[in-house]
Amino acid sequence: MTHARIAINGYGNLGRGVEQALSLAPDLELVGVFTRREGVMTASGPAFPAAELTDPQLRARWAGKIDVVINCGGSKSDLDTQTPLVASGFNVVDSFDTHARIPAHFEQVDDAARTAGTLALISAGWDPGLFSLQRLLAEAVLPAGHSETFWGPGLSQGHSDAVRRVPGVKNAVQYTVPKEDVRAAALAGETEGQLSAGDKHRRIVYVALENGADPEAVRQAIVTMPNYFAEYETEVHVISDEEFAAEHTGMAHGGDVIRHGTTSPGTSHALHFNLALDSNPEFTGSVLVACARAVARMHARGERGAVTLFDVPPALLHPASAAQLRADLL
Amino acid sequence: MTHARIAINGYGNLGRGVEQALSLAPDLELVGVFTRREGVMTASGPAFPAAELTDPQLRARWAGKIDVVINCGGSKSDLDTQTPLVASGFNVVDSFDTHARIPAHFEQVDDAARTAGTLALISAGWDPGLFSLQRLLAEAVLPAGHSETFWGPGLSQGHSDAVRRVPGVKNAVQYTVPKEDVRAAALAGETEGQLSAGDKHRRIVYVALENGADPEAVRQAIVTMPNYFAEYETEVHVISDEEFAAEHTGMAHGGDVIRHGTTSPGTSHALHFNLALDSNPEFTGSVLVACARAVARMHARGERGAVTLFDVPPALLHPASAAQLRADLL
């Protein structure tokens, strides 16, 4: 069995999800939690300042004591700088999910990791992550076909943040909900893989307002926001602070990857992968932990630079030996 | 893009499925079809005698002209001898699916391949194959949980063969059908991963009888057959030759892999993978072709011996480059 020493960098919802997942991994040891907030107590004990990992002067203390760092910051402002910095000293896993910037992030992390002789696995989680893997497997096996991905029902963090920046909004959540008729058509193989996210999803927003804010002005500002809402069927519900606190703190999510493909005239096949998650950060954390195990093993085999889940032999994600996996799961 | 030269060994339903799948692979070239039957014409031209691949004296003709052989024989009597023989001269992929004998088959093929410096991927298809991969991924990500696999509705070749050996039976097919109430309970997370195949499936048999055969004796011989039917709820329908020919020549199949797992008290997650296949041999052939691509690439990287899909970095199954896959599918 692997024995690998793991550190968590960032102690928000995702960091706590990773800590929880590590408690279920007999072969992985949590050696430290790093955070920018001072005086944090984790479930495992005191946290260390994040700078100890990212400041080259400070991190001497941890050199040789961590096998893999799991970066738990956000894609918006943290990971694009943190992952290259951490990769220049440690093997690292992140969940970078800003799709358009993945190629640039990959290059930057690859440079840092190759220079340092470390291994960095980026963009892990469920999408990007397990969903990406399903898209790849389905397309590799059925090259003549079309795929659809649906997200939700679930809370979108990025869209919730965007609503919170609207003047007059005190608190907000945004749920992404598949249009059930479109999803049913995709499951039946009646779509062509060309649908936009707006064709497939509705956005439902719940806002609690500042005193004196004009609900109609807030609603207009939300539904016309380009890139986030203008292209979507969007509902805005103004609710009380109490209702907000009582009903809208869950972090459930999920979705579907669907592919239909043809192998000869009139002969077609359907693959469907569905996730239904009670907690997005706990599930994402569980994927990151399995990836950290694989990174420890791949680094020990001599792999260096940046990789994604596409490059990981699946057996390395599981604690059992290859022979055991063949006997039990093949 | 890879360019690899592929040979098909065995030209039954699966061999034809592989041939069809190769026609959709721009990077793979079919260089020959080998068969034990004489005078066969394939869609691609004349076939060669199977002995040219397996007889060390005869195969000199093909040395250096084939990158990967796809073995398309059956697990019952062909693959356990054919795959080690072929591996002693060529890289090879097979669909060996007798679960209990996979570890022994792996060892035997591994010895042959290591000695010869070839790479052999065994037990590919959908189960074992894509379903195995789903079981592994789900268990790696959700270690505290339980999985259920359902097969069907679909035709089971092994069980159909067993019925055909019953005295008085002229022709037979056997359909494996999930018990819908049990499947619904598994999807709802209400099972514990301990169900036997007999708990989850019914077997439905259609037989056409020889003249003068006693239908009741045939029925009894089928439903009491140990390992195949005795442990199952089994229905036997006696039908005419005409009805048999008209209704029972399809090869549809499919099934489900389901896992429910918990990451913290009260927080659980569900993964569900479903396949619905119009043609079992065409889909299995498509998986084997993607595996042949990966084997050509892994052999070029220096890998030797036996492997399974558990050992294959998923990107190698797809014709596109790693950078393209990151941009398009991650």
XYZ file of C-alpha atoms in Angstrom:
660
model
C 0.000 0.000 0.000
C 1.090 3.576 -0.695
C 2.023 5.674 2.278
C 1.922 9.329 1.304
C 2.050 12.502 3.384
C -0.554 15.014 2.279
C -0.946 18.736 3.019
C -4.066 20.847 2.472
C -3.482 24.390 1.194
C -6.601 26.509 1.837
C -9.220 25.778 4.488
C -12.569 26.830 3.057
C -15.368 24.434 2.105
C -13.142 22.513 -0.289
C -10.261 22.233 2.182
C -12.645 20.818 4.771
C -14.023 18.390 2.154
C -10.478 17.180 1.475
C -9.815 16.764 5.219
C -12.983 14.649 5.485
C -11.983 12.508 2.493
C -8.477 11.950 3.902
C -10.036 10.459 7.035
C -11.353 7.640 4.779
C -7.956 6.949 3.139
C -5.934 4.409 5.159
C -2.826 4.979 3.042
C -2.708 8.795 3.190
C -1.586 10.857 6.182
C -2.579 14.494 6.685
C 0.568 16.293 7.831
C -0.643 19.882 7.761
C -3.328 22.380 6.831
C -2.174 25.762 5.505
C -4.371 28.862 5.433
C -4.180 32.623 4.953
C -6.504 33.215 7.890
C -4.769 33.505 11.232
C -5.421 31.355 14.284
C -7.577 28.781 12.470
C -8.116 25.461 14.253
C -8.752 22.558 11.903
C -10.399 19.240 12.812
C -6.854 17.886 12.928
C -5.230 20.665 15.010
C -3.720 24.097 14.385
C -3.250 25.377 10.845
C -0.031 26.805 9.445
C 0.335 30.108 7.534
C -0.127 29.604 3.775
C 3.057 31.558 3.189
C 5.069 28.663 4.575
C 4.195 26.764 1.375
C 4.397 29.523 -1.203
C 7.259 31.688 0.076
C 10.523 30.083 -0.977
C 12.243 31.507 2.134
C 9.704 30.042 4.524
C 9.081 26.663 3.049
C 12.456 25.142 3.941
C 10.709 23.907 7.064
C 8.459 21.615 4.982
C 10.952 20.423 2.379
C 11.011 16.617 2.304
C 8.096 16.369 4.740
C 5.163 16.531 2.297
C 4.607 14.142 -0.624
C 1.636 15.952 -2.185
C -0.023 19.331 -1.531
C -3.739 19.623 -2.356
C -4.443 23.221 -3.385
C -7.946 24.153 -2.246
C -8.185 27.797 -3.358
C -10.556 29.149 -5.991
C -9.904 29.277 -9.728
C -10.853 32.934 -9.986
C -7.911 34.464 -8.122
C -5.986 31.792 -6.202
C -5.011 28.761 -8.201
C -3.428 30.374 -11.251
C -0.728 31.847 -9.055
C -0.717 29.321 -6.190
C -0.355 26.107 -8.173
C 2.806 27.154 -10.074
C 4.283 28.478 -6.804
C 3.543 25.291 -4.883
C 4.676 23.123 -7.839
C 8.085 24.772 -7.645
C 8.580 23.002 -4.290
C 6.099 20.161 -3.966
C 3.973 17.704 -5.926
C 0.535 19.257 -6.134
C -3.095 18.646 -7.119
C -5.622 21.395 -7.923
C -9.216 21.785 -9.119
C -8.678 24.679 -11.558
C -12.003 24.917 -13.390
C -12.002 28.044 -15.561
C -12.309 26.097 -18.771
C -10.992 28.665 -21.243
C -7.842 29.190 -19.185
C -6.960 25.510 -18.638
C -4.394 25.329 -21.499
C -2.523 28.421 -20.207
C -2.670 27.180 -16.604
C -1.355 23.789 -17.728
C 1.650 25.379 -19.485
C 2.524 27.576 -16.522
C 2.290 24.717 -14.017
C 4.162 22.363 -16.358
C 7.088 24.809 -16.569
C 7.280 25.212 -12.796
C 6.995 21.477 -12.113
C 9.545 20.427 -14.745
C 12.053 22.952 -13.445
C 11.570 21.715 -9.873
C 11.293 18.002 -10.707
C 7.788 17.763 -9.247
C 4.512 16.377 -10.593
C 1.349 18.502 -10.720
C -2.151 17.235 -11.550
C -4.472 20.117 -12.480
C -8.218 20.506 -13.009
C -9.425 17.542 -10.968
C -12.878 17.235 -9.423
C -16.077 16.256 -11.195
C -16.222 18.850 -14.001
C -13.459 19.233 -14.959
C -12.584 15.766 -13.696
C -14.819 12.690 -13.689
C -17.162 14.243 -16.277
C -14.192 15.017 -18.533
C -13.067 11.405 -18.218
C -16.538 10.190 -19.198
C -16.579 12.509 -22.232
C -13.170 11.198 -23.297
C -13.988 7.501 -22.800
C -17.322 7.832 -24.590
C -15.806 9.661 -27.569
C -12.838 7.253 -27.782
C -15.189 4.273 -27.957
C -17.911 5.870 -30.111
C -16.122 8.324 -32.427
C -19.200 8.755 -34.669
C -21.674 10.362 -32.290
C -22.553 13.363 -30.179
C -22.251 14.192 -26.482
C -24.220 16.441 -24.154
C -23.280 17.520 -20.636
C -25.918 18.788 -18.216
C -25.120 20.451 -14.885
C -27.400 20.532 -11.896
C -29.706 20.827 -10.252
C -27.077 22.510 -8.093
C -25.606 25.665 -6.698
C -23.163 27.555 -8.929
C -20.585 29.373 -6.809
C -19.387 31.665 -9.592
C -22.866 32.829 -10.510
C -23.834 33.301 -6.851
C -20.748 35.512 -6.420
C -21.697 37.557 -9.488
C -25.175 38.243 -8.080
C -23.713 39.290 -4.725
C -21.819 42.057 -6.524
C -25.079 43.656 -7.750
C -25.821 46.881 -5.781
C -28.626 46.326 -3.270
C -28.004 42.598 -2.889
C -27.139 41.432 0.624
C -26.971 37.702 -0.060
C -27.600 35.490 -3.063
C -27.539 31.949 -4.359
C -27.900 30.744 -7.913
C -29.106 27.280 -8.862
C -28.392 25.822 -12.277
C -31.241 23.564 -13.343
C -31.345 21.387 -16.476
C -34.369 21.979 -18.699
C -36.091 18.637 -18.198
C -37.513 18.444 -21.729
C -34.082 19.047 -23.267
C -32.444 16.527 -20.926
C -35.089 13.937 -21.833
C -34.457 14.590 -25.534
C -30.702 14.182 -25.014
C -31.220 10.894 -23.142
C -33.369 9.700 -26.036
C -30.611 10.588 -28.507
C -32.707 13.299 -30.133
C -30.189 16.160 -29.807
C -27.125 16.668 -31.976
C -24.445 17.669 -29.486
C -24.653 21.314 -30.590
C -26.711 22.783 -27.750
C -25.369 25.760 -25.803
C -25.414 25.863 -22.009
C -28.303 28.308 -22.302
C -30.287 25.878 -24.458
C -29.944 23.206 -21.786
C -30.212 25.053 -18.465
C -32.298 27.531 -16.517
C -30.867 29.740 -13.782
C -32.835 30.323 -10.588
C -31.652 33.096 -8.280
C -32.664 33.754 -4.669
C -31.661 37.142 -3.259
C -31.978 38.817 0.134
C -31.850 42.610 -0.293
C -30.265 45.514 1.563
C -32.754 47.836 3.266
C -34.328 50.178 0.728
C -33.079 48.334 -2.372
C -35.470 48.325 -5.357
C -36.365 44.694 -6.158
C -37.157 45.452 -9.803
C -33.849 47.261 -10.365
C -31.976 44.335 -8.807
C -33.895 41.865 -10.965
C -33.082 43.841 -14.126
C -29.410 44.090 -13.215
C -29.258 40.322 -12.770
C -31.173 39.097 -15.826
C -29.299 41.421 -18.203
C -25.806 40.592 -16.903
C -23.800 39.461 -19.966
C -22.099 36.005 -19.939
C -23.720 35.137 -16.618
C -27.474 35.559 -17.165
C -28.369 37.442 -20.348
C -28.123 34.264 -22.466
C -30.277 32.219 -20.081
C -33.843 31.801 -18.984
C -33.430 33.323 -15.500
C -35.840 33.510 -12.552
C -35.149 35.917 -9.668
C -36.857 35.411 -6.301
C -36.546 38.059 -3.598
C -36.724 36.416 -0.174
C -36.226 37.370 3.471
C -32.990 36.969 5.395
C -34.673 34.284 7.496
C -35.816 32.260 4.510
C -32.382 32.634 2.975
C -30.664 31.233 6.072
C -33.176 28.409 6.451
C -33.435 27.173 2.864
C -30.325 28.080 0.913
C -27.191 26.842 2.642
C -26.961 23.392 1.013
C -24.225 22.581 -1.484
C -25.852 19.773 -3.471
C -24.962 19.435 -7.152
C -24.666 16.880 -9.930
C -25.349 16.371 -13.591
C -25.124 14.119 -16.613
C -22.764 13.169 -19.412
C -24.621 11.541 -22.293
C -23.268 10.188 -25.567
C -25.035 8.506 -28.432
C -22.954 6.954 -31.180
C -23.360 4.783 -34.231
C -21.087 1.886 -35.181
C -22.779 0.839 -38.427
C -25.863 2.042 -40.286
C -28.855 1.672 -37.969
C -26.817 0.364 -35.028
C -26.384 2.847 -32.195
C -25.417 2.862 -28.560
C -25.970 5.159 -25.598
C -23.712 5.909 -22.638
C -25.055 7.859 -19.691
C -23.164 8.916 -16.563
C -25.049 10.640 -13.770
C -23.820 12.180 -10.523
C -26.108 13.238 -7.662
C -24.059 14.875 -4.915
C -25.215 15.968 -1.473
C -22.139 18.168 -1.139
C -20.149 19.536 -4.038
C -17.059 20.377 -1.895
C -16.997 17.006 -0.115
C -17.264 15.097 -3.391
C -14.723 17.323 -5.154
C -12.439 16.837 -2.138
C -12.819 13.067 -2.490
C -11.708 13.211 -6.125
C -8.717 15.405 -5.196
C -7.642 12.898 -2.531
C -7.748 9.978 -5.000
C -5.694 12.133 -7.390
C -3.156 12.922 -4.669
C -2.631 9.167 -4.191
C -2.007 8.774 -7.935
C 0.387 11.739 -7.977
C 2.476 10.261 -5.149
C 2.742 6.982 -7.067
C 3.426 8.556 -10.477
C 6.118 10.817 -9.006
C 7.729 7.746 -7.410
C 7.721 6.136 -10.899
C 9.617 9.128 -12.246
C 6.889 11.244 -13.862
C 7.459 14.998 -13.841
C 5.620 18.118 -15.060
C 1.905 18.806 -15.365
C -0.737 16.148 -16.015
C -4.523 15.816 -15.815
C -6.820 12.898 -15.022
C -6.524 12.011 -18.733
C -2.932 10.932 -18.055
C -3.503 8.840 -14.925
C -3.703 5.035 -15.140
C -6.981 4.520 -13.200
C -5.554 1.790 -10.926
C -3.306 4.420 -9.318
C -6.351 6.265 -7.942
C -7.361 3.269 -5.792
C -5.479 2.122 -2.676
C -5.560 -1.604 -3.575
C -2.807 -3.345 -5.556
C -3.166 -3.976 -9.283
C -3.566 -7.737 -8.682
C -6.278 -7.134 -6.080
C -8.132 -4.768 -8.413
C -8.050 -7.317 -11.239
C -9.458 -9.989 -8.922
C -12.141 -7.794 -7.311
C -13.267 -5.153 -9.789
C -12.343 -6.214 -13.330
C -1.551 11.155 -34.747
C -0.762 7.492 -34.139
C -0.444 5.330 -37.201
C -0.788 1.696 -36.192
C -1.259 -1.452 -38.255
C -3.951 -3.695 -36.821
C -4.817 -7.350 -37.467
C -8.048 -9.125 -36.530
C -7.678 -12.719 -35.327
C -11.057 -14.502 -35.580
C -13.891 -13.501 -37.881
C -17.123 -14.208 -36.028
C -19.521 -11.530 -34.755
C -16.837 -9.852 -32.664
C -14.266 -9.862 -35.465
C -16.796 -8.196 -37.752
C -17.562 -5.657 -35.001
C -13.857 -4.819 -34.798
C -13.647 -4.464 -38.578
C -16.577 -2.029 -38.473
C -14.989 -0.020 -35.641
C -11.654 0.187 -37.468
C -13.427 1.848 -40.395
C -14.144 4.781 -38.017
C -10.522 5.097 -36.819
C -8.512 7.432 -39.076
C -5.236 6.523 -37.362
C -5.536 2.722 -37.508
C -5.017 0.581 -40.597
C -6.437 -2.934 -40.942
C -3.655 -5.051 -42.459
C -5.214 -8.499 -42.219
C -8.008 -10.712 -40.951
C -7.060 -14.202 -39.762
C -9.542 -17.059 -39.417
C -9.696 -20.817 -38.949
C -12.404 -21.128 -41.581
C -11.136 -21.581 -45.108
C -11.956 -19.374 -48.045
C -13.561 -16.593 -46.016
C -14.000 -13.226 -47.706
C -14.019 -10.266 -45.318
C -15.379 -6.805 -46.030
C -11.749 -5.831 -46.589
C -10.705 -8.716 -48.830
C -9.501 -12.320 -48.395
C -8.726 -13.659 -44.924
C -5.512 -15.431 -43.927
C -5.275 -18.764 -42.049
C -5.229 -18.235 -38.261
C -2.208 -20.520 -38.045
C -0.092 -17.820 -39.679
C -0.377 -15.870 -36.419
C -0.138 -18.662 -33.873
C 2.295 -21.114 -35.478
C 5.841 -19.837 -34.851
C 6.998 -21.393 -38.159
C 4.332 -19.680 -40.222
C 4.251 -16.255 -38.692
C 7.622 -15.119 -39.993
C 5.629 -13.690 -42.879
C 3.934 -11.166 -40.546
C 6.831 -10.289 -38.283
C 7.287 -6.509 -38.259
C 4.135 -5.940 -40.323
C 1.525 -5.805 -37.529
C 1.593 -3.395 -34.600
C -1.346 -4.886 -32.640
C -3.413 -8.063 -33.078
C -6.999 -7.978 -31.796
C -7.950 -11.494 -30.683
C -11.636 -12.048 -31.354
C -12.099 -15.643 -30.202
C -14.255 -16.760 -27.279
C -13.176 -16.994 -23.648
C -14.446 -20.546 -23.257
C -11.937 -22.329 -25.432
C -9.987 -19.887 -27.616
C -8.469 -16.959 -25.762
C -6.708 -18.750 -22.914
C -4.461 -20.495 -25.434
C -4.549 -17.953 -28.288
C -3.618 -14.811 -26.386
C -0.364 -16.181 -24.885
C 0.553 -17.630 -28.301
C -0.087 -14.373 -30.129
C 1.626 -12.369 -27.360
C 4.786 -14.339 -27.963
C 5.054 -12.629 -31.356
C 2.853 -9.520 -31.395
C 1.247 -6.881 -29.216
C -2.274 -8.080 -28.574
C -5.685 -7.096 -27.152
C -8.353 -9.571 -26.027
C -11.799 -9.609 -24.404
C -11.270 -12.549 -22.025
C -14.349 -12.459 -19.796
C -14.422 -15.572 -17.622
C -14.122 -13.634 -14.405
C -12.776 -16.334 -12.097
C -9.977 -17.182 -14.522
C -8.785 -13.596 -15.201
C -5.878 -13.696 -12.682
C -4.518 -16.966 -14.164
C -4.971 -15.692 -17.730
C -3.191 -12.459 -16.807
C -0.173 -14.361 -15.411
C 0.097 -16.620 -18.439
C -0.145 -13.740 -20.919
C 2.232 -11.608 -18.845
C 4.909 -14.352 -18.981
C 4.579 -14.750 -22.743
C 4.599 -11.003 -23.399
C 7.552 -10.233 -21.128
C 9.601 -13.003 -22.711
C 8.814 -11.708 -26.194
C 9.041 -7.982 -25.363
C 5.416 -7.372 -26.383
C 2.493 -5.656 -24.652
C -0.848 -7.443 -24.122
C -4.058 -5.831 -22.892
C -6.526 -8.453 -21.659
C -10.204 -8.461 -20.668
C -11.339 -5.365 -22.560
C -14.900 -4.694 -23.651
C -17.742 -3.407 -21.516
C -17.796 -5.984 -18.709
C -15.011 -6.661 -18.100
C -13.937 -3.283 -19.480
C -15.809 0.005 -19.231
C -17.989 -1.298 -16.364
C -14.846 -2.403 -14.484
C -13.404 1.073 -14.960
C -16.579 2.640 -13.562
C -16.499 0.318 -10.539
C -12.867 1.255 -9.913
C -13.338 5.022 -10.323
C -16.440 5.030 -8.123
C -14.777 3.043 -5.355
C -11.570 5.117 -5.512
C -13.560 8.328 -5.064
C -16.149 7.005 -2.588
C -14.349 4.359 -0.495
C -17.157 4.233 2.096
C -20.063 2.899 0.050
C -21.492 0.033 -1.906
C -21.733 -0.792 -5.610
C -24.187 -2.822 -7.661
C -23.802 -3.961 -11.265
C -26.846 -4.943 -13.330
C -26.641 -6.657 -16.715
C -29.279 -6.499 -19.390
C -31.767 -6.517 -20.763
C -29.621 -8.442 -23.213
C -28.671 -11.740 -24.758
C -26.174 -13.869 -22.844
C -24.086 -15.932 -25.239
C -22.769 -18.349 -22.605
C -26.230 -19.135 -21.261
C -27.668 -19.494 -24.769
C -24.904 -22.005 -25.560
C -25.675 -23.961 -22.381
C -29.347 -24.276 -23.348
C -28.413 -25.423 -26.851
C -26.597 -28.392 -25.304
C -29.837 -29.658 -23.664
C -31.131 -32.796 -25.510
C -34.154 -31.958 -27.663
C -33.210 -28.282 -28.130
C -32.697 -27.215 -31.718
C -32.077 -23.534 -31.103
C -32.092 -21.283 -28.052
C -31.502 -17.766 -26.798
C -31.298 -16.560 -23.222
C -32.020 -12.989 -22.161
C -30.733 -11.640 -18.875
C -33.181 -9.086 -17.474
C -32.668 -6.937 -14.367
C -35.457 -7.253 -11.790
C -36.881 -3.748 -12.089
C -37.816 -3.437 -8.403
C -34.300 -4.392 -7.299
C -32.720 -2.042 -9.849
C -34.961 0.792 -8.639
C -33.945 0.063 -5.038
C -30.256 0.099 -6.037
C -30.669 3.426 -7.843
C -32.309 4.819 -4.707
C -29.375 3.633 -2.581
C -31.503 1.140 -0.705
C -29.352 -1.950 -1.334
C -26.119 -2.806 0.453
C -23.880 -4.057 -2.337
C -24.326 -7.678 -1.174
C -26.851 -8.881 -3.754
C -26.073 -11.973 -5.828
C -26.601 -12.045 -9.591
C -29.677 -14.196 -8.915
C -31.104 -11.569 -6.556
C -30.825 -8.940 -9.281
C -31.692 -10.721 -12.521
C -34.243 -12.961 -14.193
C -33.402 -15.281 -17.045
C -35.789 -15.632 -19.967
C -35.191 -18.498 -22.390
C -36.720 -19.035 -25.829
C -36.245 -22.510 -27.341
C -37.137 -24.120 -30.635
C -37.332 -27.915 -30.213
C -36.310 -30.948 -32.263
C -39.179 -33.007 -33.650
C -40.644 -35.196 -30.904
C -38.836 -33.494 -27.984
C -40.819 -33.277 -24.716
C -41.270 -29.578 -23.823
C -41.654 -30.277 -20.107
C -38.504 -32.398 -19.946
C -36.558 -29.662 -21.733
C -37.941 -27.030 -19.370
C -36.934 -29.079 -16.326
C -33.446 -29.717 -17.693
C -32.977 -25.961 -18.174
C -34.362 -24.565 -14.913
C -32.463 -27.087 -12.769
C -29.097 -26.610 -14.506
C -26.636 -25.687 -11.722
C -24.618 -22.417 -11.985
C -26.535 -21.387 -15.081
C -30.219 -21.430 -14.072
C -30.890 -23.247 -10.782
C -30.087 -20.121 -8.734
C -32.279 -17.850 -10.853
C -35.881 -17.067 -11.521
C -36.055 -18.598 -15.001
C -38.829 -18.529 -17.605
C -38.752 -20.956 -20.549
C -40.812 -20.280 -23.666
C -41.100 -22.922 -26.371
C -41.546 -21.268 -29.762
C -41.613 -22.264 -33.418
C -38.615 -22.183 -35.740
C -40.285 -19.339 -37.633
C -40.838 -17.229 -34.535
C -37.274 -17.949 -33.449
C -35.841 -16.726 -36.740
C -38.086 -13.661 -36.824
C -37.768 -12.431 -33.240
C -34.528 -13.617 -31.689
C -31.525 -12.723 -33.785
C -30.720 -9.321 -32.241
C -27.637 -8.807 -30.118
C -28.691 -5.849 -27.961
C -27.326 -5.626 -24.432
C -26.433 -3.129 -21.722
C -26.600 -2.575 -18.006
C -25.776 -0.374 -15.056
C -23.008 0.313 -12.576
C -24.314 2.110 -9.493
C -22.427 3.298 -6.423
C -23.663 5.131 -3.366
C -21.107 6.434 -0.899
C -20.904 8.630 2.173
C -18.232 11.264 2.807
C -19.413 12.453 6.238
C -22.361 11.554 8.464
C -25.550 12.253 6.529
C -23.768 13.361 3.348
C -23.951 10.871 0.512
C -23.437 10.778 -3.224
C -24.591 8.577 -6.082
C -22.792 7.625 -9.300
C -24.681 5.841 -12.050
C -23.313 4.618 -15.376
C -25.694 3.108 -17.908
C -25.051 1.471 -21.268
C -27.752 0.670 -23.829
C -26.244 -1.158 -26.783
C -27.921 -2.108 -30.055
C -25.153 -4.599 -30.764
C -22.972 -6.189 -28.100
C -20.285 -7.342 -30.596
C -20.094 -3.973 -32.404
C -19.744 -2.068 -29.130
C -17.252 -4.561 -27.681
C -15.329 -4.304 -30.952
C -15.264 -0.516 -30.590
C -13.730 -0.788 -27.117
C -11.132 -3.267 -28.392
C -10.149 -0.872 -31.193
C -9.624 2.021 -28.741
C -7.533 -0.346 -26.603
C -5.447 -1.391 -29.622
C -4.601 2.299 -30.188
C -3.481 2.599 -26.545
C -1.422 -0.593 -26.776
C 0.441 0.673 -29.854
C 1.280 3.909 -27.993
C 2.222 2.236 -24.697
C 4.467 -0.274 -26.470
C 6.170 2.610 -28.256
C 6.768 4.193 -24.807
C 8.493 0.998 -23.682
C 5.776 -0.822 -21.740
C 5.935 -4.632 -21.810
C 3.946 -7.549 -20.350
C 0.236 -7.830 -19.577
C -2.005 -4.913 -18.624
C -5.731 -4.192 -18.375
C -7.792 -1.040 -18.899
C -6.944 -0.204 -15.259
C -3.363 0.493 -16.380
C -4.115 2.652 -19.427
C -3.896 6.465 -19.215
C -7.308 7.329 -20.740
C -5.883 9.899 -23.194
C -4.144 7.057 -25.040
C -7.509 5.558 -26.021
C -8.454 8.647 -28.050
C -6.864 9.612 -31.374
C -6.448 13.325 -30.491
C -3.311 14.770 -28.892
C -3.141 15.414 -25.144
C -3.218 19.196 -25.709
C -6.275 18.885 -27.955
C -8.068 16.703 -25.407
C -7.361 19.229 -22.637
C -8.767 22.035 -24.785
C -11.844 20.153 -26.034
C -12.927 17.633 -23.417
C -11.464 18.562 -20.027
